[in-house]
Short mmCIF file of C-alpha atoms in Angstrom, two decimals:
data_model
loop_
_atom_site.label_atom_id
_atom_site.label_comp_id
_atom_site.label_asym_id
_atom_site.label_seq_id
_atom_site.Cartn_x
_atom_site.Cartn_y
_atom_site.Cartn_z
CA UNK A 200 9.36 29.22 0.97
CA UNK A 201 9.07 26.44 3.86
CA UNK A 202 5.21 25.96 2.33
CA UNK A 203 6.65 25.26 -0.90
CA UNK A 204 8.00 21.41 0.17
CA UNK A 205 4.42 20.96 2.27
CA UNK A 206 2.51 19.23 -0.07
CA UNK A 207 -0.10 18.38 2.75
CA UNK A 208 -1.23 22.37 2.71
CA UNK A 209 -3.03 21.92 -0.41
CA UNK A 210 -5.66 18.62 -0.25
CA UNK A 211 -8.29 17.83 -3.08
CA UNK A 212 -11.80 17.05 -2.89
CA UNK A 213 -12.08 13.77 -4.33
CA UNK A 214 -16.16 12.21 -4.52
CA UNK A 215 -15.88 8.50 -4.06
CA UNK A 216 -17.78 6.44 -1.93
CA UNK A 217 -17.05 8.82 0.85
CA UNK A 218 -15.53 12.35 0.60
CA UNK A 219 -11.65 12.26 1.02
CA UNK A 220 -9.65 15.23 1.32
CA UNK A 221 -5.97 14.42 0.53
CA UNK A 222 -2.72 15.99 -1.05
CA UNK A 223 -2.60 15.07 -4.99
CA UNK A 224 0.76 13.03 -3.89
CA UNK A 225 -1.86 10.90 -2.08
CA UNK A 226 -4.46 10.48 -4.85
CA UNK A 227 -5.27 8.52 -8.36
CA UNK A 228 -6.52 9.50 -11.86
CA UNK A 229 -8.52 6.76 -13.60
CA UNK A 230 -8.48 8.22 -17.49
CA UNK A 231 -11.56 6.63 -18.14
CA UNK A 232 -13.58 8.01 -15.37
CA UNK A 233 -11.63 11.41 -15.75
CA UNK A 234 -12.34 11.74 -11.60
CA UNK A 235 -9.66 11.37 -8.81
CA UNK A 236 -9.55 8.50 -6.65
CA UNK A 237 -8.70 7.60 -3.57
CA UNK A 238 -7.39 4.49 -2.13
CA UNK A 239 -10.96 3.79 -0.60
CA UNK A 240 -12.25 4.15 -4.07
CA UNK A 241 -9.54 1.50 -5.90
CA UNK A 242 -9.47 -2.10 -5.22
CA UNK A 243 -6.36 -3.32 -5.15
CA UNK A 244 -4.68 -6.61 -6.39
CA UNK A 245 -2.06 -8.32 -5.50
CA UNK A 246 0.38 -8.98 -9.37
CA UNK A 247 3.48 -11.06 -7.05
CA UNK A 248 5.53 -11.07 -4.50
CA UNK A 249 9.35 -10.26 -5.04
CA UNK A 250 12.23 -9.97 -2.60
CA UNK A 251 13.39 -6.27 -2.03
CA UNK A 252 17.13 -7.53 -1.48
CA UNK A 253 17.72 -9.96 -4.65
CA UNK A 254 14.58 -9.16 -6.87
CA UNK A 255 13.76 -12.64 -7.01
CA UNK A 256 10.15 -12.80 -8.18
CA UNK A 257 7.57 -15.62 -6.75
CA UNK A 258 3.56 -16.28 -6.99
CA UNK A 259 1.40 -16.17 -4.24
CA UNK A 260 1.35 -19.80 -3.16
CA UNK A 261 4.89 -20.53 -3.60
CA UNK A 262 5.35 -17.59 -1.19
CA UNK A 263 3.08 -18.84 1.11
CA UNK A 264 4.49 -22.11 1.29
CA UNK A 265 7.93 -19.67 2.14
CA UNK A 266 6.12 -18.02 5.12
CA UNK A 267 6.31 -14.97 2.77
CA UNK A 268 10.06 -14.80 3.28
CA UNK A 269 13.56 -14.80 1.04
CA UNK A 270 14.93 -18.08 0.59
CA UNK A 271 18.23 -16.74 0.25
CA UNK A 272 18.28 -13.04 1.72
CA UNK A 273 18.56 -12.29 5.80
CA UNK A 274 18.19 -9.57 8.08
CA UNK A 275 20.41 -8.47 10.55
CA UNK A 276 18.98 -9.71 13.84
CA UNK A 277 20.04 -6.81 15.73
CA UNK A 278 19.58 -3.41 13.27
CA UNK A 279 17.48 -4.87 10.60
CA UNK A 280 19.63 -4.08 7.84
CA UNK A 281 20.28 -6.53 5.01
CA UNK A 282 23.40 -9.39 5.72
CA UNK A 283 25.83 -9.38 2.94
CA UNK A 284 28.14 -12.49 2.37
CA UNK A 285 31.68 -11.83 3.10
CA UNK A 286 34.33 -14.23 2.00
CA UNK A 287 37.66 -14.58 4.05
CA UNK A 288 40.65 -17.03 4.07
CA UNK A 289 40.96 -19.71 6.85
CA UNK A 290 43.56 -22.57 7.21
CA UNK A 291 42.38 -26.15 6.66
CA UNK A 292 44.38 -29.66 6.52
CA UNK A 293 45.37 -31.14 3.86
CA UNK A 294 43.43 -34.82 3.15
CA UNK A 295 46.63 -36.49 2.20
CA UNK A 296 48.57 -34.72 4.73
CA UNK A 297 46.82 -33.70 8.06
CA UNK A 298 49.96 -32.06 9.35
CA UNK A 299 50.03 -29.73 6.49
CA UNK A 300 47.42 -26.91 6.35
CA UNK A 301 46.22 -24.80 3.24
CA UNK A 302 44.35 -21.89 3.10
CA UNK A 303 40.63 -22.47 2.15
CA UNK A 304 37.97 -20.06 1.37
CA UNK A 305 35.12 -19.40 4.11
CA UNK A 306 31.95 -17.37 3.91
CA UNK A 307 30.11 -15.71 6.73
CA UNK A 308 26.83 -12.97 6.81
CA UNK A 309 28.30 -9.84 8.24
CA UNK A 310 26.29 -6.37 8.55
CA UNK A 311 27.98 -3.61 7.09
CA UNK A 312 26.05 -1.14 9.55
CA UNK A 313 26.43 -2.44 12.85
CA UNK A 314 29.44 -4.92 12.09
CA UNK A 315 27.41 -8.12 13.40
CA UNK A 316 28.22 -11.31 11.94
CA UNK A 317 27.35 -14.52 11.89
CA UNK A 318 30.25 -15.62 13.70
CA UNK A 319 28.92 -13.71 17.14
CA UNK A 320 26.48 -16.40 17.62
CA UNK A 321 28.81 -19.17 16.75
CA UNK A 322 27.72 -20.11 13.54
CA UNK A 323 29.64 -22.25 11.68
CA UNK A 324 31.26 -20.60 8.19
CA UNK A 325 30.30 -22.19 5.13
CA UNK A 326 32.48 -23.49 1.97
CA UNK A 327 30.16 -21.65 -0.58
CA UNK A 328 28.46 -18.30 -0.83
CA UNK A 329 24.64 -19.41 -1.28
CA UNK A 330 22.27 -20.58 1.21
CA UNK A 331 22.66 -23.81 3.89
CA UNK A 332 22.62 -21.37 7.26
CA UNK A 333 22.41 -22.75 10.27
CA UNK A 334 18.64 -21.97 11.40
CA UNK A 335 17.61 -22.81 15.13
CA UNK A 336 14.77 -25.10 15.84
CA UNK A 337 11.84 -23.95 17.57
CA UNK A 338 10.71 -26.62 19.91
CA UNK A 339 6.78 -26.00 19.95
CA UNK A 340 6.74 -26.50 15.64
CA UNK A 341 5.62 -29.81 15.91
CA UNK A 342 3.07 -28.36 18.65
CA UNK A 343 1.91 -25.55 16.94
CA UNK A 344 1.31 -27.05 13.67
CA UNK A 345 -0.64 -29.64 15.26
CA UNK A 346 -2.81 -26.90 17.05
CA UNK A 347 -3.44 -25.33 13.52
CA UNK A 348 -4.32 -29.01 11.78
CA UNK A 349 -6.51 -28.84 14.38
CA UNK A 350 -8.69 -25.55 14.24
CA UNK A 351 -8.91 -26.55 10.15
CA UNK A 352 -10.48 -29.70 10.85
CA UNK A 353 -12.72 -27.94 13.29
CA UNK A 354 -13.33 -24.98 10.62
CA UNK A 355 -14.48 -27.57 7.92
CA UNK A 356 -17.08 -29.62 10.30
CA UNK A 357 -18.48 -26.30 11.19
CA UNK A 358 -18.58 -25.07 7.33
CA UNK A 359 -20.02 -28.34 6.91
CA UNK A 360 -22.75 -27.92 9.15
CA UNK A 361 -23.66 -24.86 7.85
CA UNK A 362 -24.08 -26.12 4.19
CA UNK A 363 -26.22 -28.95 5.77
CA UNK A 364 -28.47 -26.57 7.25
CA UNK A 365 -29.24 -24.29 4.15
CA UNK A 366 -29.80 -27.23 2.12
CA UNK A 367 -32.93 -28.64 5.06
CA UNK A 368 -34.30 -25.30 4.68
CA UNK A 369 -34.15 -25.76 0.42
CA UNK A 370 -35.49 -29.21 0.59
CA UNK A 371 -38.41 -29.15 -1.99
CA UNK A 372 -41.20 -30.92 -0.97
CA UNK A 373 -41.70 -33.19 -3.33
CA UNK A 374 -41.18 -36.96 -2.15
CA UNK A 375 -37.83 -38.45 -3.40
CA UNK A 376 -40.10 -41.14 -4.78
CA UNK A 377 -41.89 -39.08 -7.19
CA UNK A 378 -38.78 -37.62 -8.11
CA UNK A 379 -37.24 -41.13 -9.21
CA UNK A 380 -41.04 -42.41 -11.05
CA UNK A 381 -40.70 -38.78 -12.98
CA UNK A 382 -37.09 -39.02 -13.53
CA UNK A 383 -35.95 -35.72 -11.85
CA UNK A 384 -33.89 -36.77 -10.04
CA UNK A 385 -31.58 -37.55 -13.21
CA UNK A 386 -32.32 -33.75 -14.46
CA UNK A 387 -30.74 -32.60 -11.65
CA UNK A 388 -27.96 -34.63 -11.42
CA UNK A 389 -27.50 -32.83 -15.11
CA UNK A 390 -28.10 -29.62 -13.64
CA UNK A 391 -25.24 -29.95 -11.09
CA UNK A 392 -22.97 -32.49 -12.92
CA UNK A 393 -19.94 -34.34 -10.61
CA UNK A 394 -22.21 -33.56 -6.96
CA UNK A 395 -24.80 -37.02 -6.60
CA UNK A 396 -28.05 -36.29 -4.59
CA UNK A 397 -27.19 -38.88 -2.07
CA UNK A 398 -23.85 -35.97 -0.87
CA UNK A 399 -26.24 -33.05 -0.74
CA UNK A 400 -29.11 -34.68 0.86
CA UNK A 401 -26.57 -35.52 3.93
CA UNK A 402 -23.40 -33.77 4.02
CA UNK A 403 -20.97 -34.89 6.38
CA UNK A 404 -17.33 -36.00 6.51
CA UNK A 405 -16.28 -38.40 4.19
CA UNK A 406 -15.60 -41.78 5.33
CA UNK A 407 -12.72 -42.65 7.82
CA UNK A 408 -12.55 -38.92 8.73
CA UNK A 409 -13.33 -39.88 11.77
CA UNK A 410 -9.82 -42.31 11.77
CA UNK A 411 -8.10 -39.07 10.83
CA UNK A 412 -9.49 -36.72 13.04
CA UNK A 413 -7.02 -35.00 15.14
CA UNK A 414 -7.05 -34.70 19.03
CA UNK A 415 -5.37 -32.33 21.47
CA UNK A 416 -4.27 -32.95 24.91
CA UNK A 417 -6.09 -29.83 27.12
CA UNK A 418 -3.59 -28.29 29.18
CA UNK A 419 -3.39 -29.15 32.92
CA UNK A 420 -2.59 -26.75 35.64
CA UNK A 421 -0.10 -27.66 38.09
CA UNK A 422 0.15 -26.79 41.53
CA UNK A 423 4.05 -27.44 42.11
CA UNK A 424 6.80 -26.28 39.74
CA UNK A 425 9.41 -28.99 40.08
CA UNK A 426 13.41 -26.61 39.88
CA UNK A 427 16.30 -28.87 39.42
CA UNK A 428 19.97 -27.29 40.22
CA UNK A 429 20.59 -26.71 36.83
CA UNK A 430 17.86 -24.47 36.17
CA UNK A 431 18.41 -22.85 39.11
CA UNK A 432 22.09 -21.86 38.22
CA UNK A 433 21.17 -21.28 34.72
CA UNK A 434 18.53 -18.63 35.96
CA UNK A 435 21.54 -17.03 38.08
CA UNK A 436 23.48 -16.67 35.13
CA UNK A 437 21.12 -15.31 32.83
CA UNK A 438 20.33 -12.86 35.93
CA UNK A 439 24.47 -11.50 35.80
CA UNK A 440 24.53 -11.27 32.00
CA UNK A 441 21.24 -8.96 32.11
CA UNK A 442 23.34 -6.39 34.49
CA UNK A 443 25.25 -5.58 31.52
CA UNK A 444 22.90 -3.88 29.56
CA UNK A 445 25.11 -4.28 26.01
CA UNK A 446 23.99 -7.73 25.92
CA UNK A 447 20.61 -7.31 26.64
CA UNK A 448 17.73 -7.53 23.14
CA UNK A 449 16.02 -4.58 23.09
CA UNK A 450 11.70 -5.07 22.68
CA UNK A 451 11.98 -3.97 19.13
CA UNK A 452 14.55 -7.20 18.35
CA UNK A 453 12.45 -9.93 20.59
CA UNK A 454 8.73 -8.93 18.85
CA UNK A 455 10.68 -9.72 15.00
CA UNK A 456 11.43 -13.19 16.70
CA UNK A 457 8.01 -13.76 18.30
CA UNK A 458 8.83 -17.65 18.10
CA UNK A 459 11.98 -17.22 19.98
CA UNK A 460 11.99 -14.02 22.14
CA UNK A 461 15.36 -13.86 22.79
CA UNK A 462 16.69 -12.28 25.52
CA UNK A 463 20.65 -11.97 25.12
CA UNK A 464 21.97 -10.56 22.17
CA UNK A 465 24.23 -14.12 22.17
CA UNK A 466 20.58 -15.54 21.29
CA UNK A 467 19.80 -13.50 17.88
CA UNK A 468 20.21 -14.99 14.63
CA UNK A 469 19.56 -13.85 11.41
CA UNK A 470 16.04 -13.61 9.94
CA UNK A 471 14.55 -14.28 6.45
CA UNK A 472 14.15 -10.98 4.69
CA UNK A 473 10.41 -10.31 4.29
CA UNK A 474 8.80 -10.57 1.22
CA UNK A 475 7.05 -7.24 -0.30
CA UNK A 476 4.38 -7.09 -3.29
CA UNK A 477 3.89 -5.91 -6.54
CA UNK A 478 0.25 -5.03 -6.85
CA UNK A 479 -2.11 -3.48 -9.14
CA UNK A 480 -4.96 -0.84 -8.50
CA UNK A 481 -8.02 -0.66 -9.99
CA UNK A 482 -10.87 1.72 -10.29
CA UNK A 483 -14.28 0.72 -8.65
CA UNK A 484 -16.83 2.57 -10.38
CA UNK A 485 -15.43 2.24 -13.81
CA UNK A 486 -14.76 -1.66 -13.95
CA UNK A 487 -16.73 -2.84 -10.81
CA UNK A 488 -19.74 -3.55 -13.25
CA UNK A 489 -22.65 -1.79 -11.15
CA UNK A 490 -23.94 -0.56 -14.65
CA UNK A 491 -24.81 -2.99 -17.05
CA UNK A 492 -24.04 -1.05 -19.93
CA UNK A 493 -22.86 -3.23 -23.53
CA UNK A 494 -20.03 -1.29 -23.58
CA UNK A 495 -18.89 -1.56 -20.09
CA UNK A 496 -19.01 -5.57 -20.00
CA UNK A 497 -17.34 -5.35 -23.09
CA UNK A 498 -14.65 -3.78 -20.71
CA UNK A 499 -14.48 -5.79 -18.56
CA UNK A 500 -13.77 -8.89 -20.63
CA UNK A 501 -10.02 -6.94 -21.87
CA UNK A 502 -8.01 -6.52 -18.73
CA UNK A 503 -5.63 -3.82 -20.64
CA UNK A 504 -9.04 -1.52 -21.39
CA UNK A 505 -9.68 -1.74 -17.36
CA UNK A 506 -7.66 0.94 -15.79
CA UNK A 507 -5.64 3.89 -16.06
CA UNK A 508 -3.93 4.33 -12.22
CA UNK A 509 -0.20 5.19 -11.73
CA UNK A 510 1.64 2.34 -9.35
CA UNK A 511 4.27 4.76 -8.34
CA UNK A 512 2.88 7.85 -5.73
CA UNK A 513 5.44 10.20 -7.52
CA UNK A 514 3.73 9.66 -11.11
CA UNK A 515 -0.05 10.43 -9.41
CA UNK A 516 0.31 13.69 -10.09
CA UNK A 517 1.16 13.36 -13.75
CA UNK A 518 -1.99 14.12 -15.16
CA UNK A 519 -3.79 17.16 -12.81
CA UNK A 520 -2.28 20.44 -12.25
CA UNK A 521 -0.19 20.84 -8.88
CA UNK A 522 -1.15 23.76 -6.16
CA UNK A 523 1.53 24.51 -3.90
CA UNK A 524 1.80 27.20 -1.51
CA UNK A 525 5.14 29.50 -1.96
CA UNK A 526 4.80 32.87 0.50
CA UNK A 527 1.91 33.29 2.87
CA UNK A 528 2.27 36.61 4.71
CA UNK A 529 1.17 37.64 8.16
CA UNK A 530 -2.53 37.30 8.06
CA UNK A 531 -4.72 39.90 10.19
CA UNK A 532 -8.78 39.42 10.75
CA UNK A 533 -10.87 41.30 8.07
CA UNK A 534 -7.35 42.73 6.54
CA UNK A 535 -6.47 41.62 2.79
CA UNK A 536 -3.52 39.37 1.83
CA UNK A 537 -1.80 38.44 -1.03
CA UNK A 538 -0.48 35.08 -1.13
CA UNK A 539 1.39 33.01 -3.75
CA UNK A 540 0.71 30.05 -5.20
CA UNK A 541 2.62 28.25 -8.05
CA UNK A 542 0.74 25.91 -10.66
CA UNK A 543 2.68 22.92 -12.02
CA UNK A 544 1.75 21.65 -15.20
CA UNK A 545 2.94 18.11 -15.46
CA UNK A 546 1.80 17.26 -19.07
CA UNK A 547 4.04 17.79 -22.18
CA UNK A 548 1.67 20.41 -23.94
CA UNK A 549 0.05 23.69 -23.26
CA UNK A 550 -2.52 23.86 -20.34
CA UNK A 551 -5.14 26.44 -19.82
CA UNK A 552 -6.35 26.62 -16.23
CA UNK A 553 -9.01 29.13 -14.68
CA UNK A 554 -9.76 29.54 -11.29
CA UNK A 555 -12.85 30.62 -9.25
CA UNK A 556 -14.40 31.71 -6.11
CA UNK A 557 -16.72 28.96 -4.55
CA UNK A 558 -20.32 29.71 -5.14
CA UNK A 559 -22.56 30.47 -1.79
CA UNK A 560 -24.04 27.62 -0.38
CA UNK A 561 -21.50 25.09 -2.09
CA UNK A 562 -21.90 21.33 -0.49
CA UNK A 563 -17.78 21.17 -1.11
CA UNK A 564 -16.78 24.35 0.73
CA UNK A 565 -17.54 23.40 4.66
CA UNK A 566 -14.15 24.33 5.86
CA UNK A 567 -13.60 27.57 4.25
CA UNK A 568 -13.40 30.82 6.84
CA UNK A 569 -11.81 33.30 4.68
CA UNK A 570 -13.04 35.25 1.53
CA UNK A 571 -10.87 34.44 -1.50
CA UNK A 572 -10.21 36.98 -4.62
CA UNK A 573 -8.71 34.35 -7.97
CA UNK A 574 -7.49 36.13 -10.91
CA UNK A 575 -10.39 35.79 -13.33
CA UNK A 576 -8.01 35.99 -16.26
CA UNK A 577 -7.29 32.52 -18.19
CA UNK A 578 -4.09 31.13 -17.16
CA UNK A 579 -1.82 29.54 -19.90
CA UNK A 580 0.77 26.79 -18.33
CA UNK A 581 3.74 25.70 -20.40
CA UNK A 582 4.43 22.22 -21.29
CA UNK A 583 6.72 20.32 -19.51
CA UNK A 584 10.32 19.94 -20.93
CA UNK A 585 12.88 17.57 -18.98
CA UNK A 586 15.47 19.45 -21.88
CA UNK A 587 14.79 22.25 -21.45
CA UNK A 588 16.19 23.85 -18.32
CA UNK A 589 19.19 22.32 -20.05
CA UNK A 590 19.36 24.17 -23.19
CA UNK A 591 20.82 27.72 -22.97
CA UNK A 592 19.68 28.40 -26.55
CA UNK A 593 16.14 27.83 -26.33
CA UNK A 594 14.41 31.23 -26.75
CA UNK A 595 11.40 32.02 -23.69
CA UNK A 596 7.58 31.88 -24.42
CA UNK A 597 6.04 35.23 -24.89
CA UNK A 598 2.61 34.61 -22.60
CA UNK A 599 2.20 38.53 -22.48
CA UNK A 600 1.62 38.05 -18.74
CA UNK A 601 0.02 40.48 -16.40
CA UNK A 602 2.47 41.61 -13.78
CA UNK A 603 -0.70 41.88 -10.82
CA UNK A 604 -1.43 38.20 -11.25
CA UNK A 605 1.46 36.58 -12.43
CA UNK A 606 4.68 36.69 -10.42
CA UNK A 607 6.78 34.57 -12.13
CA UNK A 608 7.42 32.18 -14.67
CA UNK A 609 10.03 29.68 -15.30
CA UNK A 610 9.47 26.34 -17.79
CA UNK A 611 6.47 24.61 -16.53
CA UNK A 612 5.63 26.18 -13.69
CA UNK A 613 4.11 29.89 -13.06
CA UNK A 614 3.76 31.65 -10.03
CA UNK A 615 -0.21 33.25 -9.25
CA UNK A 616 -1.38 35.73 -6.52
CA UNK A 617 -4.50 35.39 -4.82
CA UNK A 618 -5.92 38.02 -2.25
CA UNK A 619 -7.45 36.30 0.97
CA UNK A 620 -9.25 37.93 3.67
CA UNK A 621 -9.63 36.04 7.10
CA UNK A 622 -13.69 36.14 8.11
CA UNK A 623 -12.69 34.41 11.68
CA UNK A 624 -10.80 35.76 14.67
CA UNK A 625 -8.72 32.91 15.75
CA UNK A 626 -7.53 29.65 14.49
CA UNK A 627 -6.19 28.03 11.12
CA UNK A 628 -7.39 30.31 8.05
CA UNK A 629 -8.84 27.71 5.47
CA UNK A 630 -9.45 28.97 1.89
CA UNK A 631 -11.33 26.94 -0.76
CA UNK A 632 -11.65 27.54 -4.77
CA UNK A 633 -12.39 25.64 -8.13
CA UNK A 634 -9.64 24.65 -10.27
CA UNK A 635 -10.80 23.94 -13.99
CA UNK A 636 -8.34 22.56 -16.64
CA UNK A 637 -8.35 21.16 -20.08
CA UNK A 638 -7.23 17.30 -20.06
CA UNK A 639 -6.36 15.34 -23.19
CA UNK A 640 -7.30 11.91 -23.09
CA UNK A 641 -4.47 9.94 -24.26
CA UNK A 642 -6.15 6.62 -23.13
CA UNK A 643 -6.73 3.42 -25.26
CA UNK A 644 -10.21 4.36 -26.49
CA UNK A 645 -13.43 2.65 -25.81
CA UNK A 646 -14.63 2.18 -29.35
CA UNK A 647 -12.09 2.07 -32.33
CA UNK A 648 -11.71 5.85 -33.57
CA UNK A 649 -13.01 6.36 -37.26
CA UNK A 650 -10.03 7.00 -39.85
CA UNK A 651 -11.27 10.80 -40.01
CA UNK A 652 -11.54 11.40 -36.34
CA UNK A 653 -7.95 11.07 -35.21
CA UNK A 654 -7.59 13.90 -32.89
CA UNK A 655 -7.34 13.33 -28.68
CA UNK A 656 -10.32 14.09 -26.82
CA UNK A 657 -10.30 17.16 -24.81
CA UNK A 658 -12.44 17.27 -21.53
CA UNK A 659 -12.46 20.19 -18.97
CA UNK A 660 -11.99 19.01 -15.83
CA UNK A 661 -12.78 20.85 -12.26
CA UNK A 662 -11.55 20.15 -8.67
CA UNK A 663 -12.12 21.17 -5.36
CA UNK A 664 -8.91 22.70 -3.92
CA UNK A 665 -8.50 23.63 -0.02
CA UNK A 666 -4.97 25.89 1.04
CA UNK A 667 -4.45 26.14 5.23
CA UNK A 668 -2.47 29.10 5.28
CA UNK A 669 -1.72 28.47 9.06
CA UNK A 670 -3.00 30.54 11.98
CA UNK A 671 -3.78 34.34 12.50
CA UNK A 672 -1.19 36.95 13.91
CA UNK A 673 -2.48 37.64 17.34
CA UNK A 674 -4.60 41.13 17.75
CA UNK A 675 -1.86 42.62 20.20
CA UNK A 676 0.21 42.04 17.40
CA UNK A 677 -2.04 43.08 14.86
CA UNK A 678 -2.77 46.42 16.55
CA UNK A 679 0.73 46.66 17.09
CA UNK A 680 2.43 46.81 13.97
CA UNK A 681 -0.85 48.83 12.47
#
């Protein structure tokens, strides 16, 4: 019954750009293709990015202007867990009376896992609940963003350059002359509207970039390091506080700070919570316009005809029948076993699924080493029905079943035994078989459907399943219990 949860026992065969093997937890279903996908095979898109603490949703350059961070949501500095605000009572003077004193709300960040707060580091409270945190000050900003104005400049005279260089080697060869008596030269200026000849012939920086242009100071090494007293007794003291290892930052709390590194936990503040994404996967081969078929550009043009791919991992499986592996018994070499497998239909109606043996000499099957017997029967999988392990009066499905293949049956799910021999001595036993299924495809359809022709399209649909059924019993064991 351990198998049962091990989704990673049972990986399909998906053909993409390269041949992935991979649980169906792992995998896409574009309906238009009707093929699985992989995330090799998917190009993915980034929708917006959103805060996982407040939900607050932003677009991709107002979070890059943010560093990719929460405005308004921190991390603790010391567990990583999300600050709440905590409110609390503290006495302040009166204005008209400073010898009186009245109590005055105060809010501070406090972790409700590891009980930091702001207050550890000597922040100062605030008078209201939203942002104005007191946020040290790196002192090598003004450096570092000086650095990085730097290496753009650099990266445009060299893009620059380039561009110069392509456009000598494209230089036609007609004299610029002729080109003004003939008048081309005002054809192409129509050609490529807003970009003069007089730019492209010479491209350089524009005037006074040279004014502009940014220099940095190389660094100088320096024979003698110059100590003053202070340092010296500041090292000392940092030296005592690290013998107590409490107050020491662990590596895991100095990398998050990179610009700071701190080294006592006095030092740690809170951080920005990170910003995640909400993206959008799409399929390759379907919209990546490789075929120039009508239809397919038309495609292309709707964005809401383009893809068919779940965003959540849990809902991948909601259109292909699920292998799982529930009993595997001892397995001996060259002695039959029966194992079971349960099939999951996760569609709302009826699903016929057969399976079969792997023909010799498949391409697919290169990791099989054991011979596999599949009931040859057609199987018949019930809908799903969230209800209806909730309703007591809801009579069974008679699916006359055969008692040799089919061990159980309960809702959506059904229970199948398949006899496997082991062909190999030692190791992992490997076992490989085809998987056909009907599929009705409830996608938005290419071309609008006549008023007669209503019905869903039905496809049949075969994949390449692999089960490890874990290692052989050992021969002294084998021989032993025989």
């Amino acid at each position: 019954m351990a198998s049962l949860l091990r989704s990673e026992l049972v990986l399909y065969l998906v053909h993409g750009e390269k041949e992935i093997r991979a649980p169906l937890s792992q995998l896409y279903f574009c309906r238009y293709c009707s093929e699985l996908r992989s995330l090799e095979c998917v190009s993915h898109e980034v929708d917006s990015h959103y805060c996982p603490s407040c939900l607050e949703n932003m677009p991709s350059a107002e979070a890059k202007l943010k560093k990719n961070r929460c405005a308004n949501c921190f991390d603790c500095p010391c567990c990583m867990h999300t600050l709440s605000t905590r409110a609390t009572s503290i006495p302040a003077p009166l204005p008209d009376d400073p010898a009186k004193t009245t109590m005055k709300k105060a809010y501070y960040l406090a972790c409700g896992f590891c009980r930091w707060t702001s207050r550890d580091v000597g922040m100062a409270d605030k008078s209201v609940a939203s942002g104005g945190w007191q946020e040290p000050e790196n002192p090598h900003t003004q450096k570092v963003n000086k650095l990085v104005e730097y290496y753009q400049q650099l990266a445009q005279k060299e893009k620059l350059e380039r561009d110069r260089k392509k456009l000598v080697r494209r230089r036609p060869y007609m004299p610029l002359s002729f080109s003004d008596k003939y008048g081309l030269g005002t054809r192409l200026q129509r050609q490529r509207p807003g970009v003069p000849i007089s730019t492209l012939a010479g491209l350089s920086l524009k005037e006074g970039e040279d004014q502009k242009e940014i220099k940095i100071e190389p660094a100088q090494a320096v024979e003698e390091v110059v100590v003053t007293g202070s340092q010296v007794l500041k090292s000392f003291d940092e030296v005592f506080k690290l013998s107590i290892l409490c107050t020491v930052t662990t590596l895991r709390q100095r990398l998050l700070q990179p610009d700071f590194q701190p080294i006592c936990a006095s030092q740690l503040y809170p951080r920005h919570k990170h910003l995640l994404i909400k993206r959008s996967l799409r399929c390759r081969i379907f919209s990546g316009g490789t075929v120039k078929s009508p239809d397919l550009q038309e495609l292309n043009s709707d964005p809401r005809l383009v893809l068919a791919l779940s965003k959540i991992k849990i809902k991948l499986s909601n259109y292909i029948p699920e292998v799982r592996i529930m009993s595997i018994p001892n397995l001996r070499y060259m002695k039959e076993s029966q194992v079971l497998l349960t099939l999951t239909n996760p569609v709302e109606n009826l699903t016929h699924v057969t399976l079969k043996e792997c023909e010799e000499g498949d391409p697919d099957d290169i990791n099989s080493n054991a011979k596999v017997v599949v009931p040859s029967k057609e199987l018949i999988l019930a809908g799903k029905d969230a209800a209806a392990e909730y309703d007591e009066l809801a009579e069974p499905q008679d699916f006359q079943d055969d008692p040799d293949i089919i061990a159980f049956r309960k809702a959506n799910k059904v229970g199948v035994f398949i006899k496997v021999t082991p062909q190999k001595e030692e190791g992992e036993v490997t076992v490989s078989f085809k998987m056909k299924h009907e599929f009705k495809n409830l996608a938005a359809p290419i071309r609008p459907m006549e008023e007669s022709d209503q019905s869903c399209e039905v496809i049949w649909l075969t994949h390449h399943v692999e089960l490890s059924l874990g290692c052989l019993l050992p021969r002294s064991l084998s021989t032993t219990g025989s």
